[in-house]
Amino acid sequence: MKILITGAAGFIGMHTSLRLLARGDEVVGVDNLNDYYDVSLKKARLKRLTGHGRGGFSFHKIDVADAVGIKALFEKEQPQRVIHLAAQAGVRYSLSHPQAYIDSNLVGFTNILEGCRYNGVEHLAYASSSSVYGGNTRLPFSEHDNIDHPVSLYAATKKANELMAHTYSHLFRLPTTGLRFFTVYGPWGRPDMALFLFTKAMLEGKPIDIFNHGKMVRDFTYVDDIVEGVIRVIDKPATANPAFDAANPDPGTSNAPYRVFNIGNNQPTPLMDYIEALESALGRTAQKNYLPMQPGDVPATAANTDELNAWVGFKPNTPVKVGVARFVDWYRDYYKA
């Protein structure tokens, strides 16, 4: 297939592209290479995609918020399916740079939906986030839960994406699937994520900042598991739920070709255990700087993945100790640390 991937120079985008190329798909990569974090890391990821030796990858430097550029790209490339991963990420950054989230996550997503609508795309899978569960404290999070209480603008834009996708599924019968990622980590990860920040600080002999005084729980999900879920989902276009009851609507399905799924490890891990796994992999003890909870954050996440498993026969299962060790091996090699 010809598959368009936005955010192709990103963490999940690179890994997903490599897997698709390995199985023989043609990948059209899109990224704006912005400087939200180290651009050289994004370029290094792109180099892996262009230099993997199999061909089949083309790259376009376009911002998804560029309506004219995205329209022209869809018309030229005519992708069969689209995996939309490009977004302004990060909860805390949304407190200080809200406009970036409107431009990328709302305007950009509209441009992708329009491209799919007018060019006969068979299926759009897009990145949502566990952050949509917001103030909900009932664990594990289920797709059947209400998500009307976001606690950050980032979360609100991700919920908005799901609503926008449903509208296009309903009006234009565009099959769309939203994927709620839970704290993704692994080799080639984002430098603004905890594992990256902790590893860098510990190797430099500096203290690590631990929020909510360490009383955090996350459903840390290894990137290979995320990619497996994404690819199985893109291969199975969303369909309407024949049992959908409009009098008692279920948030997770619809009478339109629309689905949303959690992709999480289903093994919520206390942050201190995660740090312990990192200390073990690095062979050193972290200096710990305990701090209060940050605005927009939540104390715990946990994914119920029954729906994903029922739909595509897969649920993430990489143990945290294994995934953290793989990240450390990559970090030491890449940064010669």
mmCIF file of C-alpha atoms in Angstrom:
data_model
loop_
_atom_site.group_PDB
_atom_site.id
_atom_site.type_symbol
_atom_site.label_atom_id
_atom_site.label_comp_id
_atom_site.label_asym_id
_atom_site.label_seq_id
_atom_site.Cartn_x
_atom_site.Cartn_y
_atom_site.Cartn_z
ATOM 1 C CA MET A 1 0.000 0.000 0.000
ATOM 2 C CA LYS A 2 0.925 3.635 -0.256
ATOM 3 C CA ILE A 3 0.676 5.077 3.239
ATOM 4 C CA LEU A 4 1.086 8.729 4.192
ATOM 5 C CA ILE A 5 2.636 9.219 7.629
ATOM 6 C CA THR A 6 2.673 12.664 9.206
ATOM 7 C CA GLY A 7 5.295 13.256 11.879
ATOM 8 C CA ALA A 8 7.547 10.775 10.069
ATOM 9 C CA ALA A 9 10.701 12.265 11.634
ATOM 10 C CA GLY A 10 9.168 11.872 15.083
ATOM 11 C CA PHE A 11 9.744 9.099 17.595
ATOM 12 C CA ILE A 12 6.720 6.911 16.795
ATOM 13 C CA GLY A 13 6.655 8.068 13.163
ATOM 14 C CA MET A 14 10.151 6.787 12.411
ATOM 15 C CA HIS A 15 9.553 3.392 14.031
ATOM 16 C CA THR A 16 6.205 2.971 12.253
ATOM 17 C CA SER A 17 7.675 3.972 8.900
ATOM 18 C CA LEU A 18 10.514 1.463 9.251
ATOM 19 C CA ARG A 19 8.089 -1.365 9.972
ATOM 20 C CA LEU A 20 5.920 -0.492 6.969
ATOM 21 C CA LEU A 21 8.936 -0.216 4.676
ATOM 22 C CA ALA A 22 10.222 -3.578 5.910
ATOM 23 C CA ARG A 23 7.007 -5.276 4.821
ATOM 24 C CA GLY A 24 7.074 -3.621 1.400
ATOM 25 C CA ASP A 25 4.706 -0.676 1.716
ATOM 26 C CA GLU A 26 5.437 2.670 0.100
ATOM 27 C CA VAL A 27 5.716 5.388 2.750
ATOM 28 C CA VAL A 28 5.185 9.092 2.071
ATOM 29 C CA GLY A 29 6.668 10.909 5.068
ATOM 30 C CA VAL A 30 5.657 14.397 6.170
ATOM 31 C CA ASP A 31 7.259 16.490 8.920
ATOM 32 C CA ASN A 32 7.963 20.175 9.511
ATOM 33 C CA LEU A 33 11.187 19.452 11.465
ATOM 34 C CA ASN A 34 10.339 22.148 14.007
ATOM 35 C CA ASP A 35 12.649 22.980 16.895
ATOM 36 C CA TYR A 36 10.364 21.929 19.775
ATOM 37 C CA TYR A 37 13.277 19.605 20.535
ATOM 38 C CA ASP A 38 16.687 18.822 19.003
ATOM 39 C CA VAL A 39 16.299 18.962 15.205
ATOM 40 C CA SER A 40 19.470 16.910 14.712
ATOM 41 C CA LEU A 41 17.739 13.943 16.356
ATOM 42 C CA LYS A 42 14.841 14.283 13.905
ATOM 43 C CA LYS A 43 17.286 14.435 10.993
ATOM 44 C CA ALA A 44 19.079 11.347 12.288
ATOM 45 C CA ARG A 45 15.756 9.499 12.349
ATOM 46 C CA LEU A 46 15.060 10.624 8.784
ATOM 47 C CA LYS A 47 18.478 9.363 7.742
ATOM 48 C CA ARG A 48 17.495 5.911 8.982
ATOM 49 C CA LEU A 49 14.391 6.048 6.786
ATOM 50 C CA THR A 50 16.152 7.234 3.650
ATOM 51 C CA GLY A 51 19.165 4.969 4.170
ATOM 52 C CA HIS A 52 17.514 1.704 5.139
ATOM 53 C CA GLY A 53 18.416 0.251 1.729
ATOM 54 C CA ARG A 54 14.984 -0.862 0.540
ATOM 55 C CA GLY A 55 13.673 2.301 -1.123
ATOM 56 C CA GLY A 56 9.983 3.108 -0.973
ATOM 57 C CA PHE A 57 10.330 6.196 1.230
ATOM 58 C CA SER A 58 9.810 9.788 0.117
ATOM 59 C CA PHE A 59 9.930 12.832 2.372
ATOM 60 C CA HIS A 60 8.139 16.171 2.227
ATOM 61 C CA LYS A 61 8.994 18.991 4.612
ATOM 62 C CA ILE A 62 5.547 20.494 5.172
ATOM 63 C CA ASP A 63 3.734 21.784 8.235
ATOM 64 C CA VAL A 64 0.343 20.098 8.611
ATOM 65 C CA ALA A 65 -1.101 23.546 9.385
ATOM 66 C CA ASP A 66 -0.192 24.594 5.803
ATOM 67 C CA ALA A 67 -3.549 24.011 4.119
ATOM 68 C CA VAL A 68 -2.269 24.698 0.583
ATOM 69 C CA GLY A 69 0.771 22.453 0.989
ATOM 70 C CA ILE A 70 -1.186 19.552 2.491
ATOM 71 C CA LYS A 71 -3.889 19.800 -0.187
ATOM 72 C CA ALA A 72 -1.278 19.672 -2.945
ATOM 73 C CA LEU A 73 0.491 16.759 -1.289
ATOM 74 C CA PHE A 74 -2.666 14.627 -1.112
ATOM 75 C CA GLU A 75 -3.540 15.437 -4.725
ATOM 76 C CA LYS A 76 -0.048 14.492 -5.899
ATOM 77 C CA GLU A 77 0.568 11.368 -3.825
ATOM 78 C CA GLN A 78 -2.968 9.894 -3.591
ATOM 79 C CA PRO A 79 -2.218 7.741 -0.514
ATOM 80 C CA GLN A 80 -4.490 4.781 0.147
ATOM 81 C CA ARG A 81 -4.250 5.130 3.915
ATOM 82 C CA VAL A 82 -3.032 7.794 6.330
ATOM 83 C CA ILE A 83 -1.361 7.512 9.733
ATOM 84 C CA HIS A 84 -1.491 10.939 11.343
ATOM 85 C CA LEU A 85 1.105 11.251 14.113
ATOM 86 C CA ALA A 86 2.175 14.884 13.675
ATOM 87 C CA ALA A 87 1.109 17.052 16.603
ATOM 88 C CA GLN A 88 2.383 19.575 19.065
ATOM 89 C CA ALA A 89 3.137 17.243 21.944
ATOM 90 C CA GLY A 90 3.646 17.819 25.641
ATOM 91 C CA VAL A 91 1.309 18.793 28.461
ATOM 92 C CA ARG A 92 3.480 21.427 30.155
ATOM 93 C CA TYR A 93 4.426 23.225 26.938
ATOM 94 C CA SER A 94 0.696 23.810 26.314
ATOM 95 C CA LEU A 95 0.551 26.035 29.408
ATOM 96 C CA SER A 96 3.059 28.469 27.907
ATOM 97 C CA HIS A 97 2.542 28.027 24.140
ATOM 98 C CA PRO A 98 -1.194 27.403 23.589
ATOM 99 C CA GLN A 99 -1.230 28.726 20.031
ATOM 100 C CA ALA A 100 1.146 25.974 18.874
ATOM 101 C CA TYR A 101 -1.493 23.410 19.863
ATOM 102 C CA ILE A 102 -4.267 25.215 18.011
ATOM 103 C CA ASP A 103 -2.183 25.486 14.846
ATOM 104 C CA SER A 104 -0.844 21.940 14.774
ATOM 105 C CA ASN A 105 -3.477 19.866 16.557
ATOM 106 C CA LEU A 106 -6.655 21.583 15.401
ATOM 107 C CA VAL A 107 -5.869 23.421 12.152
ATOM 108 C CA GLY A 108 -3.423 20.713 11.095
ATOM 109 C CA PHE A 109 -5.862 17.912 11.835
ATOM 110 C CA THR A 110 -8.574 19.659 9.822
ATOM 111 C CA ASN A 111 -6.223 19.799 6.829
ATOM 112 C CA ILE A 112 -5.546 16.057 7.123
ATOM 113 C CA LEU A 113 -9.254 15.269 7.374
ATOM 114 C CA GLU A 114 -9.943 17.378 4.290
ATOM 115 C CA GLY A 115 -7.133 15.650 2.382
ATOM 116 C CA CYS A 116 -8.632 12.274 3.249
ATOM 117 C CA ARG A 117 -12.154 13.397 2.396
ATOM 118 C CA TYR A 118 -11.361 14.662 -1.095
ATOM 119 C CA ASN A 119 -8.852 12.009 -2.174
ATOM 120 C CA GLY A 120 -10.599 8.740 -1.499
ATOM 121 C CA VAL A 121 -8.458 7.670 1.477
ATOM 122 C CA GLU A 122 -9.561 4.220 2.661
ATOM 123 C CA HIS A 123 -8.706 4.685 6.340
ATOM 124 C CA LEU A 124 -7.284 7.360 8.637
ATOM 125 C CA ALA A 125 -5.614 6.277 11.880
ATOM 126 C CA TYR A 126 -4.495 9.114 14.122
ATOM 127 C CA ALA A 127 -2.716 9.638 17.421
ATOM 128 C CA SER A 128 -4.892 10.517 20.352
ATOM 129 C CA SER A 129 -3.628 10.347 23.929
ATOM 130 C CA SER A 130 -4.289 8.889 27.367
ATOM 131 C CA SER A 131 -4.445 12.537 28.480
ATOM 132 C CA VAL A 132 -8.032 12.734 27.160
ATOM 133 C CA TYR A 133 -9.153 10.936 30.331
ATOM 134 C CA GLY A 134 -8.187 14.070 32.272
ATOM 135 C CA GLY A 135 -9.836 14.304 35.678
ATOM 136 C CA ASN A 136 -11.232 10.756 35.478
ATOM 137 C CA THR A 137 -9.789 8.726 38.378
ATOM 138 C CA ARG A 138 -11.497 5.393 37.672
ATOM 139 C CA LEU A 139 -8.747 2.981 36.629
ATOM 140 C CA PRO A 140 -8.033 1.353 34.287
ATOM 141 C CA PHE A 141 -9.239 3.875 31.712
ATOM 142 C CA SER A 142 -11.782 2.462 29.267
ATOM 143 C CA GLU A 143 -12.884 3.725 25.868
ATOM 144 C CA HIS A 144 -16.429 3.511 27.235
ATOM 145 C CA ASP A 145 -15.644 6.184 29.863
ATOM 146 C CA ASN A 146 -16.702 9.797 29.552
ATOM 147 C CA ILE A 147 -13.811 12.119 28.620
ATOM 148 C CA ASP A 148 -15.393 15.515 29.229
ATOM 149 C CA HIS A 149 -12.904 16.764 31.834
ATOM 150 C CA PRO A 150 -9.510 17.464 30.217
ATOM 151 C CA VAL A 151 -6.940 19.086 32.530
ATOM 152 C CA SER A 152 -4.621 20.564 29.877
ATOM 153 C CA LEU A 153 -5.059 22.271 26.513
ATOM 154 C CA TYR A 154 -3.062 19.418 24.948
ATOM 155 C CA ALA A 155 -5.655 16.947 26.230
ATOM 156 C CA ALA A 156 -8.491 19.161 25.003
ATOM 157 C CA THR A 157 -7.032 19.263 21.480
ATOM 158 C CA LYS A 158 -6.724 15.465 21.445
ATOM 159 C CA LYS A 159 -10.337 15.056 22.503
ATOM 160 C CA ALA A 160 -11.258 17.598 19.819
ATOM 161 C CA ASN A 161 -9.451 15.449 17.233
ATOM 162 C CA GLU A 162 -11.631 12.485 18.160
ATOM 163 C CA LEU A 163 -14.773 14.600 17.811
ATOM 164 C CA MET A 164 -13.616 16.044 14.486
ATOM 165 C CA ALA A 165 -12.814 12.566 13.172
ATOM 166 C CA HIS A 166 -16.266 11.336 14.176
ATOM 167 C CA THR A 167 -17.856 14.178 12.239
ATOM 168 C CA TYR A 168 -16.001 13.197 9.054
ATOM 169 C CA SER A 169 -16.809 9.525 9.615
ATOM 170 C CA HIS A 170 -20.479 10.423 9.989
ATOM 171 C CA LEU A 171 -20.792 12.969 7.168
ATOM 172 C CA PHE A 172 -18.454 11.501 4.573
ATOM 173 C CA ARG A 173 -18.223 7.825 5.689
ATOM 174 C CA LEU A 174 -14.465 8.225 6.090
ATOM 175 C CA PRO A 175 -13.251 5.329 8.273
ATOM 176 C CA THR A 176 -11.261 6.832 11.172
ATOM 177 C CA THR A 177 -9.553 5.217 14.146
ATOM 178 C CA GLY A 178 -8.173 7.162 17.095
ATOM 179 C CA LEU A 179 -5.349 5.603 19.105
ATOM 180 C CA ARG A 180 -4.937 6.740 22.688
ATOM 181 C CA PHE A 181 -1.231 6.256 23.378
ATOM 182 C CA PHE A 182 -0.096 5.712 26.966
ATOM 183 C CA THR A 183 3.366 7.133 27.910
ATOM 184 C CA VAL A 184 5.402 5.785 24.994
ATOM 185 C CA TYR A 185 9.126 5.196 25.554
ATOM 186 C CA GLY A 186 12.035 3.432 23.876
ATOM 187 C CA PRO A 187 15.048 3.960 21.581
ATOM 188 C CA TRP A 188 15.028 7.206 19.560
ATOM 189 C CA GLY A 189 12.558 8.671 22.071
ATOM 190 C CA ARG A 190 11.707 12.322 22.649
ATOM 191 C CA PRO A 191 14.206 14.360 24.705
ATOM 192 C CA ASP A 192 11.381 16.049 26.642
ATOM 193 C CA MET A 193 10.141 12.734 28.067
ATOM 194 C CA ALA A 194 11.033 11.595 31.584
ATOM 195 C CA LEU A 195 13.173 8.601 30.614
ATOM 196 C CA PHE A 196 15.362 10.738 28.350
ATOM 197 C CA LEU A 197 15.672 13.534 30.915
ATOM 198 C CA PHE A 198 16.453 11.095 33.736
ATOM 199 C CA THR A 199 19.076 9.204 31.726
ATOM 200 C CA LYS A 200 20.839 12.386 30.623
ATOM 201 C CA ALA A 201 20.897 13.831 34.145
ATOM 202 C CA MET A 202 22.101 10.614 35.771
ATOM 203 C CA LEU A 203 24.944 10.128 33.291
ATOM 204 C CA GLU A 204 25.995 13.741 33.916
ATOM 205 C CA GLY A 205 25.874 13.235 37.699
ATOM 206 C CA LYS A 206 22.988 15.671 38.110
ATOM 207 C CA PRO A 207 19.796 15.207 40.196
ATOM 208 C CA ILE A 208 16.521 14.200 38.563
ATOM 209 C CA ASP A 209 13.259 16.062 39.192
ATOM 210 C CA ILE A 210 10.526 13.765 40.517
ATOM 211 C CA PHE A 211 7.064 15.334 40.577
ATOM 212 C CA ASN A 212 4.216 14.670 42.999
ATOM 213 C CA HIS A 213 6.962 13.517 45.388
ATOM 214 C CA GLY A 214 7.248 10.286 43.422
ATOM 215 C CA LYS A 215 3.600 9.284 43.925
ATOM 216 C CA MET A 216 2.940 8.828 40.215
ATOM 217 C CA VAL A 217 1.819 5.765 38.283
ATOM 218 C CA ARG A 218 2.086 5.440 34.508
ATOM 219 C CA ASP A 219 1.185 2.772 31.983
ATOM 220 C CA PHE A 220 4.598 2.970 30.299
ATOM 221 C CA THR A 221 4.284 1.465 26.808
ATOM 222 C CA TYR A 222 7.268 0.335 24.740
ATOM 223 C CA VAL A 223 7.445 1.817 21.250
ATOM 224 C CA ASP A 224 7.536 -1.547 19.406
ATOM 225 C CA ASP A 225 4.201 -2.432 21.008
ATOM 226 C CA ILE A 226 2.755 0.896 19.926
ATOM 227 C CA VAL A 227 3.918 0.314 16.345
ATOM 228 C CA GLU A 228 2.450 -3.195 16.277
ATOM 229 C CA GLY A 229 -0.889 -1.774 17.396
ATOM 230 C CA VAL A 230 -0.795 1.077 14.868
ATOM 231 C CA ILE A 231 -0.037 -1.245 11.955
ATOM 232 C CA ARG A 232 -2.672 -3.805 12.884
ATOM 233 C CA VAL A 233 -5.206 -0.992 13.181
ATOM 234 C CA ILE A 234 -4.350 0.708 9.864
ATOM 235 C CA ASP A 235 -4.763 -2.690 8.190
ATOM 236 C CA LYS A 236 -8.340 -2.971 9.519
ATOM 237 C CA PRO A 237 -10.417 0.089 8.600
ATOM 238 C CA ALA A 238 -12.962 1.219 11.154
ATOM 239 C CA THR A 239 -16.521 0.072 10.673
ATOM 240 C CA ALA A 240 -19.814 1.139 12.201
ATOM 241 C CA ASN A 241 -20.937 -0.724 15.295
ATOM 242 C CA PRO A 242 -24.179 -2.519 14.298
ATOM 243 C CA ALA A 243 -25.182 -2.686 17.972
ATOM 244 C CA PHE A 244 -24.735 1.050 18.554
ATOM 245 C CA ASP A 245 -27.679 2.449 20.516
ATOM 246 C CA ALA A 246 -28.238 6.151 19.808
ATOM 247 C CA ALA A 247 -30.502 6.377 22.858
ATOM 248 C CA ASN A 248 -27.603 5.260 25.076
ATOM 249 C CA PRO A 249 -24.536 6.262 23.033
ATOM 250 C CA ASP A 250 -21.239 4.528 23.779
ATOM 251 C CA PRO A 251 -18.254 6.951 23.533
ATOM 252 C CA GLY A 252 -15.997 4.229 22.087
ATOM 253 C CA THR A 253 -17.968 3.334 18.946
ATOM 254 C CA SER A 254 -20.590 4.798 16.626
ATOM 255 C CA ASN A 255 -23.097 4.123 13.893
ATOM 256 C CA ALA A 256 -20.463 5.768 11.672
ATOM 257 C CA PRO A 257 -17.205 4.006 10.631
ATOM 258 C CA TYR A 258 -15.390 5.334 13.700
ATOM 259 C CA ARG A 259 -13.386 3.677 16.475
ATOM 260 C CA VAL A 260 -11.096 4.709 19.324
ATOM 261 C CA PHE A 261 -8.704 2.381 21.143
ATOM 262 C CA ASN A 262 -6.348 2.528 24.095
ATOM 263 C CA ILE A 263 -2.820 1.379 23.319
ATOM 264 C CA GLY A 264 -1.160 0.895 26.685
ATOM 265 C CA ASN A 265 0.897 -1.761 28.417
ATOM 266 C CA ASN A 266 -1.960 -2.638 30.784
ATOM 267 C CA GLN A 267 0.692 -2.898 33.519
ATOM 268 C CA PRO A 268 0.622 0.419 35.428
ATOM 269 C CA THR A 269 4.024 1.024 36.999
ATOM 270 C CA PRO A 270 4.858 3.301 39.933
ATOM 271 C CA LEU A 271 7.284 5.999 38.810
ATOM 272 C CA MET A 272 9.772 4.949 41.493
ATOM 273 C CA ASP A 273 9.859 1.399 40.025
ATOM 274 C CA TYR A 274 10.515 2.887 36.594
ATOM 275 C CA ILE A 275 13.402 4.896 38.033
ATOM 276 C CA GLU A 276 14.675 1.757 39.749
ATOM 277 C CA ALA A 277 14.704 -0.042 36.380
ATOM 278 C CA LEU A 278 16.706 2.853 34.945
ATOM 279 C CA GLU A 279 19.168 2.803 37.847
ATOM 280 C CA SER A 280 19.666 -0.912 37.254
ATOM 281 C CA ALA A 281 20.245 -0.435 33.510
ATOM 282 C CA LEU A 282 22.706 2.428 34.067
ATOM 283 C CA GLY A 283 24.430 0.826 37.047
ATOM 284 C CA ARG A 284 24.149 3.971 39.154
ATOM 285 C CA THR A 285 21.818 5.524 41.706
ATOM 286 C CA ALA A 286 19.909 8.697 40.897
ATOM 287 C CA GLN A 287 20.105 11.825 43.020
ATOM 288 C CA LYS A 288 16.434 12.587 43.556
ATOM 289 C CA ASN A 289 14.863 16.042 43.766
ATOM 290 C CA TYR A 290 11.256 15.614 44.954
ATOM 291 C CA LEU A 291 8.797 18.287 43.783
ATOM 292 C CA PRO A 292 5.023 18.960 43.906
ATOM 293 C CA MET A 293 2.638 17.912 41.138
ATOM 294 C CA GLN A 294 2.821 20.046 37.991
ATOM 295 C CA PRO A 295 -0.255 21.854 36.602
ATOM 296 C CA GLY A 296 -2.058 19.844 33.926
ATOM 297 C CA ASP A 297 -0.627 16.528 35.099
ATOM 298 C CA VAL A 298 -2.506 13.529 36.532
ATOM 299 C CA PRO A 299 -1.315 11.171 39.283
ATOM 300 C CA ALA A 300 -2.031 7.885 37.510
ATOM 301 C CA THR A 301 -2.809 6.319 34.131
ATOM 302 C CA ALA A 302 -3.710 2.737 33.286
ATOM 303 C CA ALA A 303 -5.075 1.334 30.040
ATOM 304 C CA ASN A 304 -7.808 -1.212 29.594
ATOM 305 C CA THR A 305 -6.814 -2.763 26.241
ATOM 306 C CA ASP A 306 -9.648 -5.292 25.874
ATOM 307 C CA GLU A 307 -11.180 -3.431 22.921
ATOM 308 C CA LEU A 308 -7.908 -3.271 20.980
ATOM 309 C CA ASN A 309 -7.308 -6.961 21.629
ATOM 310 C CA ALA A 310 -10.819 -7.849 20.481
ATOM 311 C CA TRP A 311 -10.427 -5.754 17.313
ATOM 312 C CA VAL A 312 -6.933 -6.747 16.116
ATOM 313 C CA GLY A 313 -5.853 -9.577 18.427
ATOM 314 C CA PHE A 314 -3.015 -7.727 20.107
ATOM 315 C CA LYS A 315 -2.163 -6.108 23.409
ATOM 316 C CA PRO A 316 1.167 -4.535 24.407
ATOM 317 C CA ASN A 317 3.235 -6.621 26.813
ATOM 318 C CA THR A 318 6.900 -5.530 26.890
ATOM 319 C CA PRO A 319 8.089 -5.445 30.541
ATOM 320 C CA VAL A 320 9.370 -2.064 31.723
ATOM 321 C CA LYS A 321 12.770 -3.481 32.725
ATOM 322 C CA VAL A 322 13.307 -4.836 29.210
ATOM 323 C CA GLY A 323 12.201 -1.633 27.477
ATOM 324 C CA VAL A 324 14.229 0.670 29.717
ATOM 325 C CA ALA A 325 17.371 -1.422 29.188
ATOM 326 C CA ARG A 326 16.908 -1.203 25.410
ATOM 327 C CA PHE A 327 16.536 2.570 25.644
ATOM 328 C CA VAL A 328 19.734 2.857 27.717
ATOM 329 C CA ASP A 329 21.646 0.735 25.181
ATOM 330 C CA TRP A 330 20.473 3.046 22.387
ATOM 331 C CA TYR A 331 21.224 6.217 24.379
ATOM 332 C CA ARG A 332 24.753 5.134 25.231
ATOM 333 C CA ASP A 333 25.439 4.231 21.604
ATOM 334 C CA TYR A 334 23.849 7.328 20.044
ATOM 335 C CA TYR A 335 25.362 9.860 22.449
ATOM 336 C CA LYS A 336 28.576 7.881 23.076
ATOM 337 C CA ALA A 337 27.718 8.226 26.753
#
